[in-house]
Amino acid sequence: MLQIRTLCVLALTAGASLGQSQPQPPGPAAPMPAVLRNYQPVTADRLKNPEDGNWLSIRRTYDGWGYSPLDQITTANVKGLKPVWIFSTGEPKVHEAAPLVNNGVMFVSTPNNQVIALDVRTGNLLWRYKRPRPTGAMVAHDTSRGVALYGNNVYFAAGEAVLVALDAKTGKEVWTTTVADNKSGYYISLAPLIAGGKVMVGASGGEFGVRGFVAAFDPESGKEQWRRYTIPAPGEPGSETWPKGGDQWKTGGGSVWVTGNYDPATNLAYWGVGNGGPWMGDQRPGDNLYTSSTIAIDVATGKIKGHHQYDPNESWDWDEVSPPILVDYQRNGKTVKGLIDVARDGYLWFLERTHGAINFVEGTPFVKQNVYKSLDPKTGRPEVDPDRKPGTGKTADFCPSLWGGKNWPPIAYSPQTRMIYIPANENLCMTSTGEKVEYIPGGRYLGARTQLSVAPGADHIGEVQAWNVDTGKRVWTHTYANSQNWGPMLATAGGLVFSGGTNDRMFHAFDAASGKLLWEFPTSSGITGQPVSFLVNGKQYIAVQSGWGVDARSMQAVLNTLIPGKYPEVPEGGAIWVFAVK
């Protein structure tokens, strides 16, 4: 029987005509449920090699595959997938976090600084943590993309740029650490990364002229271990790519707002870095390292050991914050220790990871892209069409739009099919005109006027694409005629790919090999959450958060001004949905 759990508040008042009743002493504390008493600590070994039935980090494994080795739910029986329980989070706005599952306990974060622990068997609430947000806090994108587990703690990054450690059994604060000054525009929306004995986070705020960074903290005390800025100061490596003698580096952007991936063999974490500030590159001449790049950070020291910059002097608002996945692939008869990045700039980048340097292998567009004339075959540096690059007082038309061919929602990879699965948005372009802007701490620091457009003759926008990593070729594409796609991907050993992301509120299951749509189910809102899979008492389940908002909602609002009435209103409000085959 489907169970629906919601937050109910019962207000009770008591009194008497002759006086007020005396306060009653508190009753005994409720006994701790067995699933919490028996909580299994999350060790470094478990994070490195998670059990098949648990989902211990947001993409399950350090390589970022978003792949479950569970195979009970298959192409043959997925039509029998039904909701088992639903839990309303009590929060509106966009829900993007992956539910983490450790031996029967689910941990989920939501907008508005909330973390929830649930019994995965029933959907019953075990505890709820809510951190009050300070008056006047600036959180431009009020979302959370997840929590991290380590030892007996749950690690959560609050929107106002505070890192919090919670006791996994009680939800009580163990420690808190201020990561950055929220009044200066820093805020956090990503999940922490636990690796190499450290808790790492980055910060959003590129639209406010911040100086991006990745910082590491001690998981026991919260004490900062190191901080690596993505915009180098004068004299540091990369500073030569910024104007000599200028102050642009102080407000240069390069925010980090998606959790990195990690290679235990080299102790390197791969993080994506956002666009420069302000948006127009002619106001900060030079390549502007490490904006619009992937950087390889030594987890022990915080040193940047390697990088690949996708868009030197970036001027299109193409944050390249999604980290590449770590997967080895074949090229010219050889195995490449690979990194694969599906970038906002509309290109699919095949790279090589080493003990330091990141080497270019090849790049190809996966959506309409008219900015690059070519890529340097050795370095991957793009030759940019100057007519497609906006500047101060200069208007340019370009594809893809500032939302990119793919935004933050992560791809998935299946070792069975050797394919990656991409939540893409095709046929969207942009007109942008740069303008002078003055930096004011905490104020918007963009310097651009933009207008979205749909490519002539386009019959769709949202897509799911599948690409073979060994051939570098597209295998299949599923298109959405009346929706964009903001759905993170999950691949499973049952030969399936799961994703939401559409304005019809559907949760979809595709045949991973052929792309055939096998199953879909309408949830209470649009799905921008990251799906996961786990076992309970030997049975496989799929879980996802439903809850539309922020960029998906904003894109749709603009599309409705271009094609009025085509894109339906999407109800909002967060809920966790758990499915199983019955």
XYZ file of C-alpha atoms in Angstrom:
582
model
C 0.000 0.000 0.000
C 1.316 3.448 -0.932
C 2.323 5.464 2.112
C 2.365 9.263 2.060
C 4.263 11.001 4.828
C 3.804 14.729 5.407
C 4.702 17.218 8.093
C 1.677 17.961 10.224
C 1.638 20.665 12.860
C -0.939 20.450 15.615
C -1.321 23.603 17.695
C -2.726 22.943 21.142
C -3.871 25.597 23.583
C -4.813 24.988 27.150
C -6.315 27.161 29.850
C -9.036 27.440 32.409
C -11.511 30.111 33.347
C -10.037 30.493 36.820
C -6.345 30.408 35.886
C -3.627 29.049 33.703
C -2.482 25.464 33.993
C 1.005 24.762 35.296
C 3.596 23.660 32.716
C 4.068 19.921 32.659
C 7.515 18.411 33.067
C 8.932 16.972 29.846
C 8.240 13.307 29.305
C 10.930 10.714 28.777
C 12.780 10.878 25.467
C 11.521 8.474 22.844
C 13.779 5.471 22.415
C 16.140 5.649 19.460
C 14.862 3.473 16.580
C 16.894 0.330 15.993
C 17.866 1.434 12.477
C 19.700 4.383 14.079
C 21.082 2.456 17.062
C 22.648 0.042 14.589
C 23.955 2.762 12.264
C 27.077 1.599 10.432
C 29.870 4.220 10.300
C 30.964 5.241 6.803
C 34.679 4.560 6.458
C 37.149 5.671 3.796
C 37.169 2.104 2.457
C 33.380 2.067 2.183
C 33.405 5.343 0.248
C 36.057 3.935 -2.066
C 34.219 0.630 -2.565
C 30.550 1.085 -1.576
C 28.359 -1.978 -1.147
C 26.033 -2.610 -4.082
C 22.949 -2.054 -1.939
C 23.952 1.312 -0.472
C 24.302 4.783 -1.994
C 26.890 6.520 0.185
C 27.774 9.609 -1.899
C 25.865 11.723 -4.384
C 27.054 9.845 -7.517
C 27.642 6.631 -5.502
C 31.293 6.259 -6.549
C 34.205 8.676 -6.697
C 34.413 8.397 -10.495
C 31.052 10.174 -10.855
C 29.384 7.462 -12.925
C 25.952 7.645 -11.323
C 25.718 3.873 -11.879
C 24.074 1.218 -9.734
C 25.249 -2.418 -10.051
C 21.793 -3.611 -8.930
C 19.949 -5.580 -11.590
C 16.611 -6.741 -10.164
C 14.731 -3.982 -11.995
C 15.232 -4.729 -15.679
C 14.002 -3.849 -19.138
C 11.637 -6.816 -18.814
C 9.912 -5.832 -15.558
C 10.308 -2.056 -15.270
C 6.703 -1.570 -16.414
C 5.733 -2.909 -12.983
C 7.520 -0.094 -11.159
C 5.172 1.554 -8.640
C 5.587 4.126 -5.877
C 6.074 2.512 -2.462
C 6.134 5.630 -0.323
C 6.265 9.400 -0.718
C 7.547 11.920 1.794
C 6.696 15.609 1.504
C 9.701 17.707 2.506
C 7.597 20.682 3.586
C 9.678 23.001 1.397
C 8.928 24.670 -1.940
C 11.629 25.700 -4.434
C 13.917 23.426 -6.397
C 14.969 20.022 -4.983
C 18.209 18.800 -6.563
C 19.827 16.545 -3.962
C 20.542 12.844 -4.251
C 19.073 10.785 -1.398
C 21.937 8.932 0.326
C 21.251 5.498 1.808
C 23.340 3.725 4.437
C 22.003 0.393 5.747
C 18.377 1.390 6.001
C 18.729 5.133 6.712
C 18.109 7.731 4.004
C 19.590 11.229 4.279
C 18.207 14.030 2.102
C 18.855 17.770 1.986
C 16.402 20.344 0.674
C 16.232 24.086 0.070
C 16.072 26.375 3.108
C 18.820 24.614 5.079
C 17.034 21.359 5.861
C 18.380 17.822 6.257
C 15.996 14.883 6.785
C 16.723 11.322 7.944
C 14.161 8.652 7.006
C 13.656 4.945 7.550
C 13.896 3.638 3.979
C 11.592 0.696 4.726
C 8.618 2.873 5.635
C 9.383 6.496 4.796
C 8.959 7.370 8.490
C 10.819 10.433 9.737
C 13.769 9.641 12.012
C 14.951 13.209 12.553
C 14.843 16.610 10.912
C 17.481 19.351 11.050
C 16.677 22.932 10.092
C 19.255 25.674 10.338
C 17.746 29.165 10.674
C 19.001 31.431 7.944
C 20.399 34.760 9.151
C 18.353 37.853 8.405
C 19.527 39.404 5.161
C 21.395 36.310 3.966
C 22.033 36.272 0.194
C 21.332 32.901 -1.397
C 20.641 33.557 -5.067
C 19.976 29.900 -5.903
C 18.310 28.459 -2.811
C 18.946 24.780 -3.316
C 21.091 21.979 -1.940
C 22.585 19.296 -4.155
C 23.131 16.877 -1.300
C 24.996 15.849 1.819
C 28.071 13.704 2.488
C 28.575 10.826 4.945
C 31.718 9.966 6.891
C 32.228 8.207 10.198
C 29.121 8.824 12.290
C 28.501 12.252 10.791
C 26.438 13.821 8.033
C 28.088 16.841 6.379
C 25.905 19.611 4.985
C 26.737 22.973 3.424
C 24.212 25.621 4.415
C 23.246 28.203 1.829
C 24.835 31.114 3.670
C 28.276 29.452 3.242
C 28.493 27.561 6.540
C 29.704 23.957 6.715
C 27.848 21.813 9.258
C 28.605 18.390 10.722
C 25.581 16.546 12.128
C 25.404 13.413 14.252
C 23.959 10.791 11.896
C 21.971 9.151 14.701
C 20.372 12.271 16.183
C 20.628 15.102 13.660
C 22.283 17.309 16.293
C 25.079 19.689 15.338
C 28.599 18.386 16.034
C 30.363 21.494 14.719
C 29.855 24.393 12.327
C 32.429 26.381 10.354
C 31.956 29.562 8.348
C 33.387 28.897 4.891
C 33.131 32.392 3.362
C 31.546 35.822 3.873
C 27.950 35.619 2.707
C 27.581 39.412 2.771
C 30.204 39.586 0.015
C 28.133 37.315 -2.221
C 29.430 33.851 -1.330
C 26.851 31.108 -0.866
C 26.875 27.313 -1.211
C 24.605 24.947 -3.110
C 26.810 21.864 -3.593
C 27.285 18.705 -1.546
C 30.616 18.357 0.300
C 33.173 15.898 -1.069
C 34.790 13.546 1.466
C 38.123 12.211 0.195
C 41.665 11.769 1.439
C 40.581 12.409 5.027
C 39.176 15.849 4.228
C 35.822 17.534 3.716
C 35.958 19.746 0.616
C 33.542 22.406 -0.590
C 33.430 25.231 -3.096
C 31.193 28.280 -3.211
C 28.724 29.884 -5.586
C 28.560 33.630 -6.171
C 30.096 34.295 -9.580
C 27.210 36.655 -10.312
C 28.365 38.785 -7.361
C 32.035 39.161 -8.266
C 33.467 36.658 -5.812
C 36.876 35.027 -6.103
C 36.188 31.318 -6.416
C 37.894 28.635 -4.348
C 37.912 25.046 -3.138
C 38.565 24.641 0.607
C 39.279 21.553 2.715
C 38.348 21.016 6.370
C 39.133 18.448 9.037
C 36.109 16.131 9.353
C 36.520 15.789 13.140
C 36.945 19.431 14.132
C 35.896 21.534 11.151
C 39.270 23.288 11.149
C 40.333 24.557 7.718
C 43.222 22.564 6.206
C 43.823 24.493 3.005
C 42.115 26.872 0.557
C 42.892 27.003 -3.147
C 41.578 29.993 -5.069
C 40.543 29.391 -8.663
C 41.670 32.914 -9.552
C 45.409 33.261 -8.867
C 46.820 36.308 -7.093
C 49.720 38.194 -8.675
C 52.832 36.031 -8.702
C 50.939 32.739 -8.457
C 50.841 30.271 -11.372
C 48.220 31.445 -13.848
C 48.326 35.083 -12.754
C 50.033 35.966 -16.031
C 46.686 35.295 -17.736
C 45.121 38.289 -15.953
C 45.783 41.979 -16.652
C 49.188 42.947 -15.233
C 48.866 45.477 -12.456
C 45.069 45.263 -12.468
C 42.631 44.295 -9.753
C 40.331 42.158 -11.914
C 41.570 38.984 -10.214
C 40.006 40.113 -6.940
C 36.505 39.902 -8.440
C 37.266 37.457 -11.223
C 34.541 34.868 -10.564
C 35.513 31.247 -11.101
C 32.931 29.956 -8.644
C 32.704 26.236 -7.814
C 29.139 25.017 -7.307
C 29.041 21.345 -8.309
C 30.784 18.616 -6.277
C 34.035 17.329 -7.739
C 35.018 13.752 -8.564
C 38.072 11.984 -7.160
C 40.827 9.567 -8.195
C 42.046 7.558 -5.155
C 45.034 6.282 -7.153
C 46.534 9.774 -7.441
C 44.739 11.568 -4.582
C 43.562 14.168 -7.096
C 40.109 15.724 -7.016
C 38.687 17.081 -10.266
C 36.604 20.234 -9.902
C 34.818 22.335 -12.487
C 35.255 26.112 -12.407
C 32.684 28.707 -13.430
C 32.782 31.724 -15.701
C 34.661 34.963 -15.159
C 33.368 38.130 -13.588
C 32.038 40.327 -15.015
C 30.653 38.405 -17.965
C 32.430 40.288 -20.735
C 35.977 39.082 -21.283
C 37.145 42.395 -22.760
C 36.845 43.888 -19.252
C 39.450 41.367 -18.012
C 41.840 40.805 -20.997
C 43.713 37.498 -21.070
C 42.852 33.816 -20.795
C 41.763 34.292 -17.154
C 42.849 31.017 -15.576
C 41.230 29.044 -14.072
C 37.804 30.213 -15.200
C 35.803 27.839 -17.404
C 38.202 24.995 -16.617
C 38.587 21.611 -15.009
C 41.295 21.680 -12.337
C 43.069 18.738 -10.698
C 43.712 19.481 -7.016
C 46.086 17.496 -4.802
C 43.834 16.648 -1.857
C 46.796 16.478 0.529
C 48.069 20.002 -0.164
C 45.434 21.880 -2.147
C 47.905 22.508 -4.968
C 46.552 22.662 -8.530
C 48.480 19.903 -10.325
C 46.807 20.218 -13.715
C 44.044 21.944 -15.652
C 42.214 22.112 -18.934
C 40.596 25.409 -19.889
C 37.635 25.048 -22.228
C 36.885 28.708 -22.980
C 39.787 31.159 -22.573
C 38.551 34.711 -21.809
C 35.040 33.257 -21.398
C 32.293 35.747 -22.385
C 29.113 33.641 -22.755
C 28.299 32.747 -19.112
C 29.351 29.176 -19.787
C 30.188 27.960 -16.276
C 32.039 24.690 -16.702
C 31.348 23.593 -13.146
C 30.290 20.018 -13.898
C 33.294 17.809 -13.131
C 34.418 15.253 -15.709
C 33.698 11.621 -14.965
C 36.654 9.257 -14.636
C 36.392 6.444 -17.180
C 39.031 4.701 -19.272
C 38.218 4.516 -22.979
C 39.724 3.283 -26.231
C 41.315 5.511 -28.864
C 43.368 4.298 -31.820
C 43.822 0.863 -30.296
C 45.050 2.203 -26.970
C 43.434 2.581 -23.555
C 43.255 6.170 -22.367
C 42.996 6.842 -18.635
C 40.177 9.169 -19.304
C 38.202 12.153 -18.169
C 34.967 12.912 -20.032
C 33.285 16.280 -19.656
C 29.944 17.188 -21.209
C 30.285 20.931 -21.111
C 27.959 23.893 -20.987
C 29.712 25.263 -24.094
C 28.025 22.527 -26.163
C 31.101 20.331 -26.620
C 31.811 16.796 -25.458
C 35.420 16.746 -24.279
C 37.546 13.587 -24.117
C 40.600 14.181 -21.919
C 43.393 12.155 -20.312
C 44.153 12.152 -16.594
C 47.643 11.614 -15.211
C 49.378 12.136 -11.874
C 49.145 15.841 -12.627
C 48.562 17.281 -16.082
C 45.240 16.987 -17.900
C 45.817 16.227 -21.572
C 43.465 16.951 -24.460
C 42.370 14.009 -26.636
C 39.409 15.245 -28.691
C 36.303 17.392 -28.604
C 33.077 17.348 -30.582
C 29.813 19.299 -30.387
C 26.764 17.497 -28.984
C 24.320 20.361 -29.675
C 24.290 23.303 -32.099
C 27.488 25.264 -31.480
C 28.505 28.168 -33.708
C 31.157 29.895 -31.575
C 34.118 27.623 -32.295
C 35.611 27.515 -35.781
C 37.952 24.669 -34.795
C 39.936 23.138 -31.932
C 43.709 22.960 -31.799
C 44.423 19.232 -32.314
C 47.147 19.185 -29.634
C 45.783 21.461 -26.908
C 42.045 21.642 -27.608
C 42.153 25.442 -27.500
C 39.198 26.721 -29.523
C 39.483 29.183 -32.385
C 36.577 31.517 -31.639
C 34.527 33.275 -34.311
C 34.865 36.940 -33.245
C 31.389 37.715 -34.583
C 29.970 35.213 -32.045
C 31.743 36.709 -29.028
C 29.900 39.516 -27.222
C 31.772 42.435 -25.692
C 31.270 45.757 -23.991
C 28.954 47.697 -26.284
C 29.061 44.819 -28.773
C 26.149 42.477 -29.544
C 26.650 38.881 -30.614
C 24.364 35.952 -31.384
C 25.571 32.505 -30.364
C 24.510 28.911 -29.739
C 24.109 27.271 -27.280
C 22.490 29.758 -24.910
C 23.927 30.812 -21.558
C 22.149 27.793 -20.023
C 24.394 25.632 -22.199
C 23.990 22.404 -24.090
C 23.987 20.792 -20.653
C 23.847 22.654 -17.383
C 24.680 21.255 -13.921
C 22.556 18.016 -14.043
C 25.066 15.146 -14.087
C 25.466 12.581 -16.820
C 25.615 8.844 -16.088
C 27.856 6.101 -17.453
C 27.118 2.396 -17.834
C 30.066 -0.032 -18.020
C 27.650 -2.539 -19.569
C 26.876 -0.463 -22.665
C 30.070 1.648 -22.598
C 27.830 4.658 -23.072
C 27.378 7.984 -21.313
C 23.873 9.434 -20.984
C 23.441 13.188 -21.339
C 20.521 15.431 -20.286
C 20.817 17.936 -23.141
C 19.002 21.051 -24.311
C 19.215 21.553 -28.065
C 18.159 24.430 -30.347
C 18.543 27.229 -27.798
C 20.595 30.302 -28.713
C 21.268 33.704 -27.192
C 21.829 37.332 -28.058
C 24.094 39.125 -25.604
C 25.299 42.721 -25.332
C 27.979 43.704 -22.859
C 27.925 46.850 -20.758
C 30.139 48.472 -18.169
C 29.459 47.435 -14.603
C 30.876 48.625 -11.293
C 31.776 46.186 -8.550
C 29.881 46.733 -5.300
C 30.395 44.062 -2.597
C 27.324 41.859 -2.513
C 25.843 43.485 -5.626
C 25.178 41.928 -9.022
C 28.295 41.922 -11.195
C 27.202 40.756 -14.641
C 27.485 43.551 -17.202
C 25.317 41.983 -19.899
C 21.863 42.161 -21.427
C 20.628 38.898 -22.920
C 17.759 37.529 -24.979
C 16.982 33.827 -25.509
C 15.945 32.518 -28.924
C 14.969 29.191 -30.459
C 16.858 28.057 -33.548
C 14.822 28.359 -36.780
C 12.986 25.162 -37.673
C 13.498 23.600 -34.245
C 10.893 20.963 -33.321
C 12.122 20.235 -29.788
C 14.479 21.365 -27.034
C 14.998 18.669 -24.394
C 16.927 15.521 -25.218
C 18.503 12.449 -23.671
C 21.589 11.486 -25.654
C 23.692 8.311 -25.500
C 27.317 8.304 -26.691
C 29.740 5.391 -26.932
C 32.928 6.354 -25.096
C 35.169 4.109 -27.212
C 34.031 5.403 -30.605
C 33.172 8.933 -29.538
C 29.945 8.635 -31.553
C 26.334 9.239 -30.647
C 24.280 6.020 -30.475
C 20.750 7.244 -29.793
C 18.728 10.344 -28.918
C 15.339 10.697 -27.261
C 13.662 14.055 -27.798
C 11.022 15.909 -25.770
C 8.727 17.842 -28.108
C 7.293 20.176 -25.472
C 9.875 20.418 -22.714
C 13.404 21.346 -21.838
C 15.453 18.742 -19.917
C 16.872 19.411 -16.445
C 17.038 15.782 -15.319
C 20.128 14.210 -13.717
C 20.800 10.680 -14.978
C 21.007 7.260 -13.305
C 22.215 4.101 -15.092
C 21.729 0.615 -13.655
C 22.951 -2.937 -14.268
C 19.382 -3.843 -15.182
C 19.997 -2.233 -18.563
C 18.085 0.929 -17.662
C 18.584 4.685 -17.567
C 16.381 6.793 -15.267
C 15.801 10.536 -15.489
C 13.204 13.234 -14.852
C 13.803 16.814 -15.911
C 10.646 17.538 -17.932
C 7.722 19.881 -17.349
C 5.175 17.040 -17.547
C 6.402 15.894 -14.072
C 7.322 12.466 -15.449
C 9.999 10.146 -14.106
C 11.296 8.143 -17.098
C 13.035 4.810 -17.631
C 14.815 4.105 -20.929
C 16.393 1.006 -22.405
C 20.070 1.873 -21.959
C 21.071 0.129 -25.189
C 18.372 1.359 -27.569
C 16.905 4.486 -25.970
C 13.372 3.114 -26.068
C 11.121 4.716 -23.451
C 9.942 1.767 -21.343
C 8.178 3.420 -18.401
C 7.159 6.802 -17.021
C 5.265 7.992 -13.990
C 3.919 11.454 -13.063
C 5.167 12.823 -9.757
C 3.856 15.791 -7.799
C 6.243 18.276 -9.437
C 8.982 18.401 -12.028
C 12.076 16.324 -11.223
C 15.461 18.028 -11.016
C 16.757 15.710 -8.293
C 19.445 13.069 -8.729
C 18.006 9.507 -8.838
C 19.595 6.696 -6.825
C 19.076 2.965 -6.290
C 19.492 0.792 -3.191
C 18.471 -2.475 -1.519
C 16.123 -3.021 1.419
C 15.838 -6.594 2.707
C 17.252 -7.855 -0.569
C 14.841 -5.887 -2.784
C 15.871 -3.116 -5.214
C 14.365 0.371 -4.986
C 14.714 3.600 -6.967
C 14.454 6.978 -5.206
C 14.352 10.561 -6.462
C 13.373 14.010 -5.233
C 10.655 15.862 -7.104
C 10.533 19.648 -6.865
C 10.670 22.170 -9.736
C 12.191 25.640 -9.617
C 15.142 28.004 -10.190
C 16.777 27.488 -13.628
C 14.267 24.970 -14.980
C 11.444 27.311 -14.045
C 13.296 30.395 -15.331
C 14.077 28.807 -18.690
C 10.445 27.769 -19.095
C 9.200 31.261 -18.235
C 11.391 32.730 -20.986
C 10.308 30.045 -23.473
C 6.684 30.915 -22.789
C 7.380 34.507 -23.845
C 8.730 33.175 -27.154
C 6.021 30.556 -27.751
C 3.107 31.556 -25.484
C 1.164 28.681 -23.986
C 3.320 25.841 -25.288
C 4.975 25.048 -21.989
C 2.598 24.161 -19.134
C 2.809 25.539 -15.620
C 4.586 23.112 -13.305
C 3.357 22.770 -9.709
C 6.085 23.207 -7.118
C 6.767 21.668 -3.732
C 9.289 19.029 -2.709
C 8.747 15.316 -2.172
C 10.877 12.183 -2.031
C 9.491 9.363 -4.182
C 10.560 5.742 -3.697
C 9.665 3.090 -6.290
C 9.854 -0.705 -6.536
C 8.519 -3.426 -8.799
C 5.428 -4.971 -7.265
